[in-house]
Short mmCIF file of C-alpha atoms and ligand atoms in Angstrom, two decimals:
data_model
loop_
_atom_site.label_atom_id
_atom_site.label_comp_id
_atom_site.label_asym_id
_atom_site.label_seq_id
_atom_site.Cartn_x
_atom_site.Cartn_y
_atom_site.Cartn_z
CA MET F 1 112.36 117.97 110.01
CA ALA F 2 110.96 118.59 106.54
CA SER F 3 113.36 118.72 103.59
CA ILE F 4 114.77 122.06 102.42
CA ARG F 5 112.66 121.69 99.27
CA THR F 6 109.46 121.42 101.33
CA ARG F 7 110.50 124.31 103.50
CA ILE F 8 111.31 126.57 100.51
CA THR F 9 107.95 125.71 98.90
CA ALA F 10 106.03 126.25 102.15
CA SER F 11 107.73 129.61 102.84
CA TYR F 12 107.10 130.74 99.30
CA ALA F 13 103.44 129.66 99.41
CA LEU F 14 103.00 131.35 102.80
CA ALA F 15 104.57 134.62 101.60
CA PHE F 16 102.51 134.48 98.44
CA ALA F 17 99.27 133.77 100.33
CA GLY F 18 100.02 136.67 102.72
CA THR F 19 100.66 139.04 99.80
CA MET F 20 97.52 137.86 98.03
CA PHE F 21 95.48 138.36 101.17
CA ALA F 22 96.81 141.89 101.76
CA PHE F 23 96.31 142.74 98.09
CA SER F 24 92.73 141.41 98.11
CA ALA F 25 91.94 143.35 101.27
CA VAL F 26 93.24 146.60 99.73
CA VAL F 27 91.39 145.99 96.45
CA TRP F 28 88.23 145.08 98.36
CA ALA F 29 88.36 148.28 100.45
CA GLU F 30 89.18 150.40 97.40
CA ARG F 31 86.40 148.94 95.26
CA ARG F 32 83.88 149.32 98.03
CA ALA F 33 84.90 152.95 98.58
CA VAL F 34 84.61 153.70 94.83
CA ALA F 35 81.26 151.89 94.59
CA PHE F 36 80.00 153.78 97.67
CA GLN F 37 81.01 157.11 96.16
CA ASP F 38 79.24 156.18 92.88
CA LEU F 39 76.05 155.33 94.78
CA ARG F 40 76.27 158.50 96.80
CA ASP F 41 76.75 160.58 93.65
CA SER F 42 73.78 159.01 91.93
CA ALA F 43 71.55 159.55 95.00
CA ALA F 44 72.75 163.17 95.27
CA ASN F 45 72.02 163.67 91.54
CA VAL F 46 68.45 162.46 91.99
CA SER F 47 67.99 164.85 94.94
CA ASP F 48 69.40 167.75 92.89
CA LEU F 49 67.17 166.81 90.00
CA GLY F 50 64.15 166.80 92.33
CA ILE F 51 65.01 170.30 93.56
CA ARG F 52 65.51 171.58 90.04
CA MET F 53 62.20 170.09 88.88
CA LEU F 54 60.34 171.70 91.81
CA ARG F 55 61.84 175.01 90.88
CA LEU F 56 60.97 174.65 87.20
CA THR F 57 57.42 173.67 87.97
CA GLY F 58 57.04 176.74 90.22
CA VAL F 59 57.39 175.70 93.84
CA GLY F 60 57.42 179.42 94.79
CA SER F 61 54.41 179.75 97.04
CA GLU F 62 52.78 177.48 99.55
CA ALA F 63 49.32 178.18 98.21
CA LEU F 64 50.32 176.82 94.83
CA THR F 65 52.32 173.89 96.18
CA ILE F 66 50.44 172.36 99.09
CA ASP F 67 47.22 170.39 98.90
CA THR F 68 45.69 170.63 102.39
CA THR F 69 42.68 168.55 101.41
CA SER F 70 44.70 165.42 100.91
CA ALA F 71 44.59 162.29 103.12
CA THR F 72 47.56 163.35 105.24
CA GLY F 73 46.40 166.95 105.29
CA ARG F 74 49.66 168.27 103.86
CA GLU F 75 50.97 167.03 100.49
CA LEU F 76 52.24 168.47 97.25
CA THR F 77 49.48 169.15 94.81
CA PRO F 78 48.84 166.46 92.17
CA ARG F 79 50.42 168.68 89.50
CA PHE F 80 53.77 168.59 91.27
CA LYS F 81 53.41 164.97 92.19
CA THR F 82 52.81 163.93 88.59
CA SER F 83 55.83 165.76 87.31
CA LEU F 84 58.01 164.41 90.16
CA ASP F 85 56.96 160.82 89.47
CA VAL F 86 59.53 160.69 86.65
CA LEU F 87 62.29 160.73 89.30
CA PRO F 88 63.86 157.25 89.65
CA GLY F 89 64.01 155.19 92.88
CA TYR F 90 63.21 156.23 96.41
CA VAL F 91 62.49 159.97 96.77
CA LEU F 92 61.08 161.89 99.72
CA ILE F 93 60.27 165.59 99.80
CA ALA F 94 59.43 167.33 103.07
CA ASP F 95 58.92 170.66 104.80
CA SER F 96 60.22 171.19 108.29
CA ALA F 97 57.81 168.68 109.87
CA HIS F 98 55.90 166.71 107.23
CA VAL F 99 56.72 164.50 104.32
CA LEU F 100 55.05 166.23 101.36
CA TYR F 101 55.83 163.69 98.68
CA THR F 102 57.04 160.09 98.41
CA SER F 103 57.90 158.44 95.12
CA ARG F 104 56.10 155.29 93.97
CA ALA F 105 58.98 153.10 95.10
CA VAL F 106 58.61 154.52 98.65
CA THR F 107 54.83 154.18 98.64
CA ALA F 108 55.21 150.54 97.67
CA LEU F 109 57.16 149.86 100.89
CA SER F 110 55.53 148.65 104.09
CA ASP F 111 54.47 151.29 106.62
CA ARG F 112 57.30 150.29 108.95
CA ASP F 113 59.92 150.70 106.23
CA GLN F 114 58.40 154.03 105.12
CA GLN F 115 58.62 155.28 108.70
CA SER F 116 62.26 154.21 109.07
CA LEU F 117 63.03 155.95 105.79
CA SER F 118 61.34 159.25 106.65
CA LYS F 119 62.76 159.20 110.18
CA ALA F 120 66.28 158.80 108.78
CA ALA F 121 65.62 161.46 106.12
CA PHE F 122 64.59 163.99 108.77
CA GLN F 123 67.77 163.31 110.76
CA ILE F 124 70.37 163.94 108.07
CA GLN F 125 71.75 167.33 107.21
CA ASN F 126 72.03 168.97 103.85
CA GLY F 127 74.42 167.01 101.65
CA ALA F 128 74.86 164.32 104.29
CA ASP F 129 74.13 160.65 103.81
CA THR F 130 73.03 157.71 105.88
CA VAL F 131 72.40 154.03 105.41
CA VAL F 132 68.85 152.94 106.27
CA THR F 133 67.89 149.33 106.83
CA LEU F 134 64.50 148.34 105.43
CA GLU F 135 63.54 145.52 107.74
CA ASP F 136 60.62 144.19 105.68
CA GLU F 137 62.41 144.48 102.37
CA ARG F 138 65.57 143.04 103.90
CA ARG F 139 67.85 145.45 102.22
CA GLU F 140 69.66 148.70 102.80
CA LEU F 141 69.37 152.08 101.15
CA LEU F 142 71.93 154.83 100.97
CA LEU F 143 69.98 158.01 101.54
CA VAL F 144 71.28 161.49 100.55
CA ALA F 145 69.38 164.69 101.41
CA LYS F 146 69.66 168.08 99.66
CA ALA F 147 68.14 171.23 101.11
CA GLU F 148 65.96 173.40 98.96
CA PRO F 149 67.96 176.67 98.67
CA ARG F 150 64.82 178.59 99.66
CA THR F 151 64.94 181.22 96.96
CA SER F 152 61.44 182.17 97.94
CA ALA F 153 60.44 182.59 101.57
CA ALA F 154 57.03 181.26 100.73
CA SER F 155 58.32 177.97 99.35
CA PRO F 156 57.24 175.20 101.72
CA VAL F 157 59.80 172.60 100.63
CA ARG F 158 62.81 172.23 102.91
CA TRP F 159 64.63 169.23 101.48
CA VAL F 160 64.59 166.46 98.89
CA ALA F 161 66.06 163.05 99.88
CA ALA F 162 66.86 160.27 97.41
CA GLY F 163 67.79 156.67 98.27
CA VAL F 164 69.56 154.03 96.22
CA SER F 165 69.97 150.36 97.00
CA THR F 166 73.37 149.40 98.44
CA ALA F 167 73.27 146.02 96.55
CA PRO F 168 76.07 147.12 94.13
CA LEU F 169 78.39 147.40 97.15
CA ASP F 170 77.85 143.71 97.84
CA VAL F 171 78.46 142.89 94.18
CA ALA F 172 81.79 144.75 94.30
CA GLY F 173 82.69 142.85 97.51
CA ALA F 174 81.56 139.54 96.01
CA GLN F 175 83.84 140.00 93.00
CA VAL F 176 86.84 140.51 95.25
CA LEU F 177 85.81 137.56 97.43
CA PHE F 178 85.53 135.40 94.30
CA LEU F 179 89.03 136.53 93.32
CA SER F 180 90.34 135.78 96.83
CA PHE F 181 88.73 132.42 97.37
CA VAL F 182 88.65 130.89 93.90
CA VAL F 183 91.24 132.51 91.67
CA ALA F 184 93.88 133.19 94.36
CA PRO F 185 94.09 129.55 95.60
CA LEU F 186 94.46 128.43 92.00
CA ILE F 187 97.30 130.88 91.42
CA LEU F 188 98.73 129.85 94.81
CA LEU F 189 98.64 126.19 93.78
CA ILE F 190 100.35 126.92 90.47
CA SER F 191 103.06 129.05 92.09
CA ALA F 192 103.63 126.51 94.88
CA GLY F 193 104.03 123.84 92.17
CA THR F 194 106.48 126.09 90.34
CA ALA F 195 108.38 126.75 93.58
CA TRP F 196 108.50 122.97 94.30
CA THR F 197 109.86 122.25 90.80
CA LEU F 198 112.39 125.10 90.89
CA ALA F 199 113.57 124.19 94.41
CA GLY F 200 113.90 120.56 93.30
CA ARG F 201 115.97 121.61 90.30
CA MET F 202 118.17 123.90 92.38
CA LEU F 203 118.69 121.29 95.10
CA GLN F 204 119.25 118.41 92.69
CA PRO F 205 123.07 118.90 92.56
CA ILE F 206 123.14 118.90 96.38
CA GLU F 207 121.01 115.74 96.48
CA GLN F 208 123.42 114.15 94.01
CA MET F 209 126.38 115.28 96.13
CA VAL F 210 124.81 113.77 99.28
CA ASN F 211 124.40 110.44 97.43
CA ASP F 212 128.01 110.62 96.20
CA VAL F 213 129.36 111.39 99.68
CA GLU F 214 127.24 108.59 101.14
CA ALA F 215 128.68 106.14 98.61
CA ILE F 216 132.22 107.37 99.30
CA SER F 217 131.88 107.33 103.09
CA ASP F 218 131.04 103.60 103.24
CA GLY F 219 134.68 103.23 104.37
CA ARG F 220 136.11 101.50 101.31
CA SER F 221 135.69 104.14 98.64
CA LEU F 222 137.79 107.00 99.94
CA HIS F 223 139.75 106.93 96.66
CA ARG F 224 136.65 108.17 94.84
CA ARG F 225 135.81 111.87 94.39
CA ILE F 226 132.64 113.86 93.86
CA PRO F 227 132.28 115.00 90.21
CA VAL F 228 132.51 118.81 90.29
CA GLU F 229 131.71 121.12 87.37
CA ASP F 230 133.76 124.21 88.03
CA GLN F 231 131.12 126.91 87.59
CA GLY F 232 132.37 129.09 90.43
CA ASP F 233 129.05 128.86 92.26
CA GLU F 234 128.40 127.76 95.85
CA ILE F 235 127.68 124.16 94.87
CA SER F 236 130.93 123.65 92.98
CA ARG F 237 132.80 125.24 95.90
CA LEU F 238 131.07 122.84 98.28
CA GLY F 239 132.04 119.94 96.01
CA SER F 240 135.70 121.03 95.87
CA THR F 241 135.83 121.53 99.64
CA LEU F 242 134.36 118.07 100.26
CA ASN F 243 136.81 116.55 97.77
CA ALA F 244 139.74 118.19 99.57
CA MET F 245 138.41 116.86 102.88
CA ILE F 246 138.00 113.34 101.47
CA ALA F 247 141.58 113.49 100.08
CA ARG F 248 142.92 114.43 103.55
CA LEU F 249 140.86 111.67 105.13
CA GLU F 250 142.13 109.17 102.57
CA SER F 251 145.76 110.01 103.21
CA SER F 252 145.44 109.94 106.99
CA PHE F 253 143.52 106.66 106.92
CA ALA F 254 146.14 105.19 104.60
CA ALA F 255 148.92 106.36 106.93
CA LEU F 256 147.12 104.84 109.91
CA ARG F 257 146.60 101.51 108.16
CA ARG F 258 150.17 101.42 106.93
CA PHE F 259 151.41 102.12 110.44
CA THR F 260 149.30 99.30 111.95
CA ALA F 261 150.33 96.87 109.22
CA ASP F 262 154.03 97.80 109.48
CA ALA F 263 154.05 97.75 113.28
CA SER F 264 152.30 94.36 113.40
CA HIS F 265 154.65 92.99 110.78
CA GLU F 266 157.71 94.28 112.63
CA LEU F 267 156.46 92.83 115.93
CA LYS F 268 155.90 89.37 114.51
CA THR F 269 159.54 88.32 114.22
CA PRO F 270 160.73 89.46 117.70
CA LEU F 271 157.70 87.75 119.24
CA THR F 272 158.50 84.49 117.48
CA VAL F 273 162.11 84.73 118.63
CA LEU F 274 161.03 85.55 122.19
CA ARG F 275 158.63 82.60 122.25
CA ALA F 276 161.31 80.22 121.01
CA ASP F 277 163.77 81.58 123.63
CA ILE F 278 161.26 81.09 126.46
CA GLU F 279 160.43 77.58 125.30
CA ARG F 280 164.14 76.74 125.15
CA ALA F 281 164.70 78.22 128.63
CA MET F 282 161.84 76.10 129.99
CA THR F 283 163.43 72.89 128.77
CA THR F 284 166.72 73.68 130.54
CA PRO F 285 166.91 71.27 133.49
CA GLN F 286 168.60 73.61 136.08
CA GLY F 287 165.69 76.04 136.41
CA SER F 288 163.92 76.43 139.77
CA THR F 289 160.12 76.12 140.11
CA ASP F 290 159.76 79.88 140.45
CA GLN F 291 161.70 80.41 137.28
CA LEU F 292 159.50 77.87 135.52
CA VAL F 293 156.32 79.64 136.66
CA ALA F 294 157.72 82.96 135.47
CA LEU F 295 158.68 81.46 132.12
CA GLU F 296 155.21 79.85 131.81
CA GLU F 297 153.56 83.26 132.37
CA GLY F 298 155.95 84.84 129.88
CA LEU F 299 155.06 82.19 127.32
CA GLN F 300 151.29 82.82 127.81
CA GLU F 301 151.70 86.55 127.41
CA THR F 302 153.88 86.06 124.33
CA ALA F 303 151.27 83.78 122.80
CA ARG F 304 148.55 86.32 123.57
CA MET F 305 150.62 89.12 122.00
CA ALA F 306 151.37 86.99 118.96
CA ASP F 307 147.59 86.38 118.52
CA LEU F 308 146.90 90.08 118.88
CA VAL F 309 149.57 91.04 116.38
CA ASP F 310 148.24 88.39 113.99
CA SER F 311 144.69 89.74 114.26
CA LEU F 312 145.86 93.32 113.81
CA LEU F 313 147.85 92.38 110.73
CA THR F 314 144.84 90.54 109.28
CA LEU F 315 142.57 93.56 109.78
CA ALA F 316 145.16 96.07 108.56
CA ARG F 317 145.71 94.05 105.39
CA ALA F 318 141.95 93.66 104.91
CA ASP F 319 141.53 97.44 105.25
CA GLU F 320 144.20 98.05 102.66
CA GLY F 321 142.53 95.54 100.34
CA ARG F 322 145.82 93.63 100.27
CA PHE F 323 144.31 90.44 101.50
CA ASP F 324 143.47 87.97 98.81
CA LEU F 325 140.89 85.29 99.40
CA TYR F 326 141.71 82.00 97.72
CA ARG F 327 138.25 81.19 96.45
CA GLU F 328 137.30 77.66 95.59
CA PRO F 329 134.14 75.60 95.99
CA VAL F 330 134.07 74.62 99.67
CA GLU F 331 131.80 71.87 100.93
CA MET F 332 130.49 73.17 104.20
CA GLU F 333 129.44 69.86 105.74
CA PRO F 334 132.98 68.48 106.39
CA LEU F 335 134.21 71.94 107.37
CA VAL F 336 131.49 72.34 110.00
CA ARG F 337 132.10 68.76 111.21
CA GLU F 338 135.74 69.68 111.73
CA VAL F 339 134.77 72.83 113.65
CA ALA F 340 132.30 70.77 115.72
CA GLU F 341 135.09 68.37 116.71
CA THR F 342 137.15 71.26 118.08
CA ALA F 343 133.99 72.59 119.76
CA ASN F 344 133.43 69.19 121.40
CA ILE F 345 136.94 69.15 122.82
CA LEU F 346 136.65 72.74 124.09
CA GLY F 347 133.13 72.11 125.40
CA GLU F 348 134.13 69.00 127.24
CA ALA F 349 136.95 70.90 128.95
CA ALA F 350 134.51 73.65 129.93
CA GLY F 351 131.84 71.20 131.14
CA GLN F 352 129.38 72.04 128.39
CA GLN F 353 127.22 69.98 126.11
CA VAL F 354 127.93 70.62 122.43
CA SER F 355 125.44 69.24 119.88
CA MET F 356 124.86 69.45 116.14
CA PRO F 357 121.20 68.59 115.41
CA VAL F 358 121.06 69.79 111.79
CA LEU F 359 123.75 69.39 109.16
CA GLN F 360 122.65 69.87 105.56
CA PRO F 361 124.96 69.54 102.56
CA VAL F 362 125.74 72.87 100.94
CA THR F 363 128.66 74.26 98.96
CA VAL F 364 129.92 77.85 98.87
CA LEU F 365 132.57 79.62 96.84
CA GLY F 366 135.07 80.77 99.41
CA ASP F 367 138.36 80.59 101.23
CA ARG F 368 138.35 77.41 103.32
CA VAL F 369 140.95 78.62 105.81
CA ARG F 370 139.18 81.96 106.40
CA LEU F 371 135.75 80.33 106.74
CA ARG F 372 137.19 77.90 109.27
CA GLN F 373 138.67 80.85 111.19
CA LEU F 374 135.29 82.60 111.13
CA PHE F 375 133.35 79.56 112.41
CA LEU F 376 135.94 78.81 115.09
CA ASN F 377 135.79 82.41 116.33
CA ILE F 378 132.05 82.19 116.80
CA VAL F 379 132.17 78.71 118.37
CA THR F 380 134.99 79.57 120.80
CA ASN F 381 133.08 82.73 121.83
CA ALA F 382 129.96 80.62 122.49
CA ILE F 383 131.96 78.26 124.71
CA LYS F 384 133.88 81.12 126.33
CA TYR F 385 130.71 83.02 127.28
CA THR F 386 128.67 79.99 128.43
CA GLY F 387 129.10 78.68 131.94
CA LYS F 388 129.63 75.15 133.15
CA GLY F 389 126.64 72.87 132.40
CA GLY F 390 125.48 75.11 129.54
CA LYS F 391 124.62 74.03 126.02
CA VAL F 392 126.06 75.01 122.67
CA GLU F 393 124.23 73.99 119.51
CA LEU F 394 125.64 74.15 115.97
CA THR F 395 123.49 73.90 112.84
CA LEU F 396 124.25 74.09 109.14
CA GLU F 397 121.32 74.68 106.81
CA ALA F 398 120.87 75.30 103.10
CA LEU F 399 118.29 78.12 102.98
CA ASP F 400 117.15 80.07 99.87
CA GLY F 401 120.42 79.78 97.99
CA THR F 402 122.53 80.43 101.08
CA ALA F 403 124.47 78.41 103.60
CA VAL F 404 123.48 79.37 107.16
CA PHE F 405 125.79 78.31 110.00
CA THR F 406 124.19 79.02 113.37
CA VAL F 407 125.74 78.80 116.82
CA LYS F 408 123.29 78.98 119.72
CA ASP F 409 124.40 79.05 123.32
CA THR F 410 122.74 79.22 126.72
CA GLY F 411 125.42 81.52 128.06
CA ILE F 412 125.57 84.97 129.65
CA GLY F 413 123.98 86.75 126.66
CA ILE F 414 124.55 90.33 125.50
CA ALA F 415 122.50 93.37 126.58
CA GLY F 416 120.48 95.14 123.87
CA VAL F 417 122.50 98.35 124.34
CA ASP F 418 125.76 96.46 123.70
CA LEU F 419 124.62 94.53 120.63
CA PRO F 420 125.32 97.28 118.05
CA PHE F 421 128.98 97.46 119.15
CA ILE F 422 130.07 93.85 119.39
CA PHE F 423 131.60 93.91 115.88
CA ASP F 424 133.68 97.02 116.68
CA ARG F 425 137.42 96.59 117.06
CA PHE F 426 138.75 96.12 120.59
CA TRP F 427 135.19 96.19 121.90
CA ARG F 428 134.29 93.94 124.81
CA VAL F 429 131.16 93.98 126.96
CA ASP F 430 133.20 93.71 130.14
CA ARG F 431 136.27 95.82 129.60
CA ALA F 432 137.40 95.40 133.19
CA ARG F 433 137.68 91.64 132.75
CA SER F 434 141.05 90.30 133.85
CA ARG F 435 143.50 89.75 131.06
CA GLY F 436 144.49 86.30 132.16
CA GLY F 437 140.98 85.04 133.02
CA GLU F 438 139.20 82.23 131.27
CA ARG F 439 137.27 84.73 129.17
CA SER F 440 140.22 86.89 128.25
CA GLY F 441 140.10 88.26 124.76
CA VAL F 442 141.19 91.35 122.91
CA GLY F 443 137.91 92.16 121.19
CA LEU F 444 139.11 91.64 117.61
CA GLY F 445 137.56 88.19 116.95
CA LEU F 446 134.13 89.39 115.82
CA ALA F 447 135.60 92.29 113.80
CA ILE F 448 137.67 89.75 111.81
CA SER F 449 134.68 87.37 111.58
CA GLN F 450 132.51 90.10 110.13
CA TRP F 451 135.17 91.08 107.64
CA ILE F 452 135.47 87.44 106.47
CA ALA F 453 131.67 87.08 106.14
CA GLN F 454 131.39 90.34 104.18
CA ALA F 455 134.33 89.46 101.95
CA HIS F 456 132.32 86.33 101.00
CA GLY F 457 129.25 88.47 100.25
CA GLY F 458 127.61 87.27 103.46
CA SER F 459 126.64 88.62 106.85
CA ILE F 460 126.42 87.76 110.55
CA ASN F 461 123.14 88.21 112.44
CA VAL F 462 123.03 88.18 116.20
CA SER F 463 120.14 87.85 118.59
CA SER F 464 120.74 87.69 122.29
CA ARG F 465 119.10 88.13 125.67
CA MET F 466 120.89 88.92 128.88
CA GLY F 467 121.29 85.77 130.95
CA ARG F 468 119.46 83.60 128.41
CA GLY F 469 122.12 83.10 125.74
CA SER F 470 122.97 84.24 122.23
CA SER F 471 122.54 83.07 118.68
CA PHE F 472 125.03 83.97 115.94
CA ALA F 473 123.94 83.13 112.37
CA VAL F 474 126.50 83.36 109.56
CA THR F 475 124.91 83.54 106.10
CA ILE F 476 127.07 82.93 103.01
CA PRO F 477 125.74 82.77 99.41
CA ALA F 478 125.74 79.13 98.28
CA LEU F 479 126.78 77.64 94.96
CA PRO F 480 123.89 75.99 93.10
CA THR F 481 124.00 72.25 93.78
CA PRO F 482 124.19 69.96 90.69
CA ASN F 483 120.59 68.86 91.37
CA SER F 484 119.18 72.37 91.53
CA ALA F 485 121.22 73.33 88.44
CA LEU F 486 119.54 70.44 86.62
CA THR F 487 116.11 71.51 87.84
CA GLN F 488 116.74 75.08 86.73
CA ALA F 489 117.95 73.93 83.32
P1 LIG J 501 136.70 88.72 122.52
O1 LIG J 501 138.07 88.43 122.10
O2 LIG J 501 136.60 89.64 123.68
O3 LIG J 501 135.84 87.51 122.64
P2 LIG J 501 135.10 89.30 120.18
O4 LIG J 501 135.27 90.33 119.14
O5 LIG J 501 135.11 87.89 119.76
O6 LIG J 501 136.16 89.60 121.30
O7 LIG J 501 133.75 89.59 120.92
C1 LIG J 501 133.44 90.88 121.35
C2 LIG J 501 132.57 90.86 122.60
O8 LIG J 501 131.28 90.35 122.27
C3 LIG J 501 133.05 89.94 123.65
O9 LIG J 501 134.01 90.58 124.49
C4 LIG J 501 131.82 89.55 124.41
O10 LIG J 501 131.54 90.53 125.36
C5 LIG J 501 130.75 89.62 123.37
N1 LIG J 501 130.38 88.27 122.87
C6 LIG J 501 130.79 87.67 121.73
N2 LIG J 501 130.21 86.45 121.59
C7 LIG J 501 129.43 86.26 122.69
C8 LIG J 501 128.56 85.20 123.16
N3 LIG J 501 128.40 84.07 122.45
N4 LIG J 501 127.91 85.39 124.33
C9 LIG J 501 128.06 86.52 125.03
N5 LIG J 501 128.84 87.56 124.65
C10 LIG J 501 129.53 87.43 123.50
#
């Protein structure tokens, strides 16, 4: 969907183009009508003039007017013809059946055109007009006929017709077309540009607000507010409404986090006491086997709950920003070796082959305990989700100023549709999995791992294929090694 700015500009341009088109059409029709009337008037004037001249030169009697010895057998006498030759343009004078006179312009036309002209002239009534097409000349004439008022019964002339070229009509049309196709698009372009600029300026505060809200809604900036200039307009109202909503969100999120943190904290002590009690009960010699099994189960569940409460507390504190990282330069090589040892023990128990083909020296600035927790989470997952006889491979590389710890397994893999959710809290691919099974988990491990990676300015990338295995790569910014510092200096 196009942006509001584009839509405003397009609507404006469309409305403007429509108006321009309608306006041009009206102007075109109006100008053509006016030009037509002008032409008609001038043709009618020539006809009137012809009639008046005939009268002045004495058209009274046929004997005086008609030359029967002429080529056509019936024409005006040369005296009349000479005086009528001053009339401009195309003129025809006729009695009821014959053309008695044609002006020089008519005589100059081809026979075919002369015939079309006289035929049309005979058809029109007094004062009426018609448009005649001159095929050979390739143009049109507007012909207007005026009847001789027949003051004398002996006068042979019935009507005088005058024609004018319709070319001025085309000129009037061409001017409007020029306006429509050259000037109008230019104006359209300028006004669309103006609309684009104005829309941009009007929408700029909204654009700014969207950016602000985006920055605030990243999950850690709910304490921030959108700057609002109280101008009483819609935009400042929108800003205030959003601010009020963010404030409500902030307080309810804070309440939720506080509740989780407090509940986890409160649960810690009773769980520790319970665990100690169970352990003590298990060491009492009088217990039966059944009692021992029950106590064993109780101890497992207590341990599981203690882990869960621990993870919840970690995440709740991280959310509140109350969790300090004790940053110090950490050499990754020994840390990863340590993790690999644990992985070997776990792998052996699970019948898997754990290897570490690449181990490069690299140092990061970070919290050793948290990094260890992060790596162990990923490694235990790899072992947990890889069957007997599978392989787990750990690598540590120094790449482009970062330390990259990768854990590759040949396990069950994760489906593409599930991948975007694996870092969500309490999210597990197989939710129906039995709680006590070998792959039991609460779905908080990767959420904590991601938080640790991000708190170190790093990230976790996962690639996986169902049934083929997964690869988790943790990238943490590295400290410059003394060698590279020397090279840079
Ligand atoms: P859990 O405690 O269930 O292991 P995590 O947050 O560590 O929780 O992992 C979330 C889910 O991601 C797991 O339930 C599992 O479905 C999937 N997952 C994590 N690591 C792997 C892996 N290496 N192979 C296959 N699936 C994995």
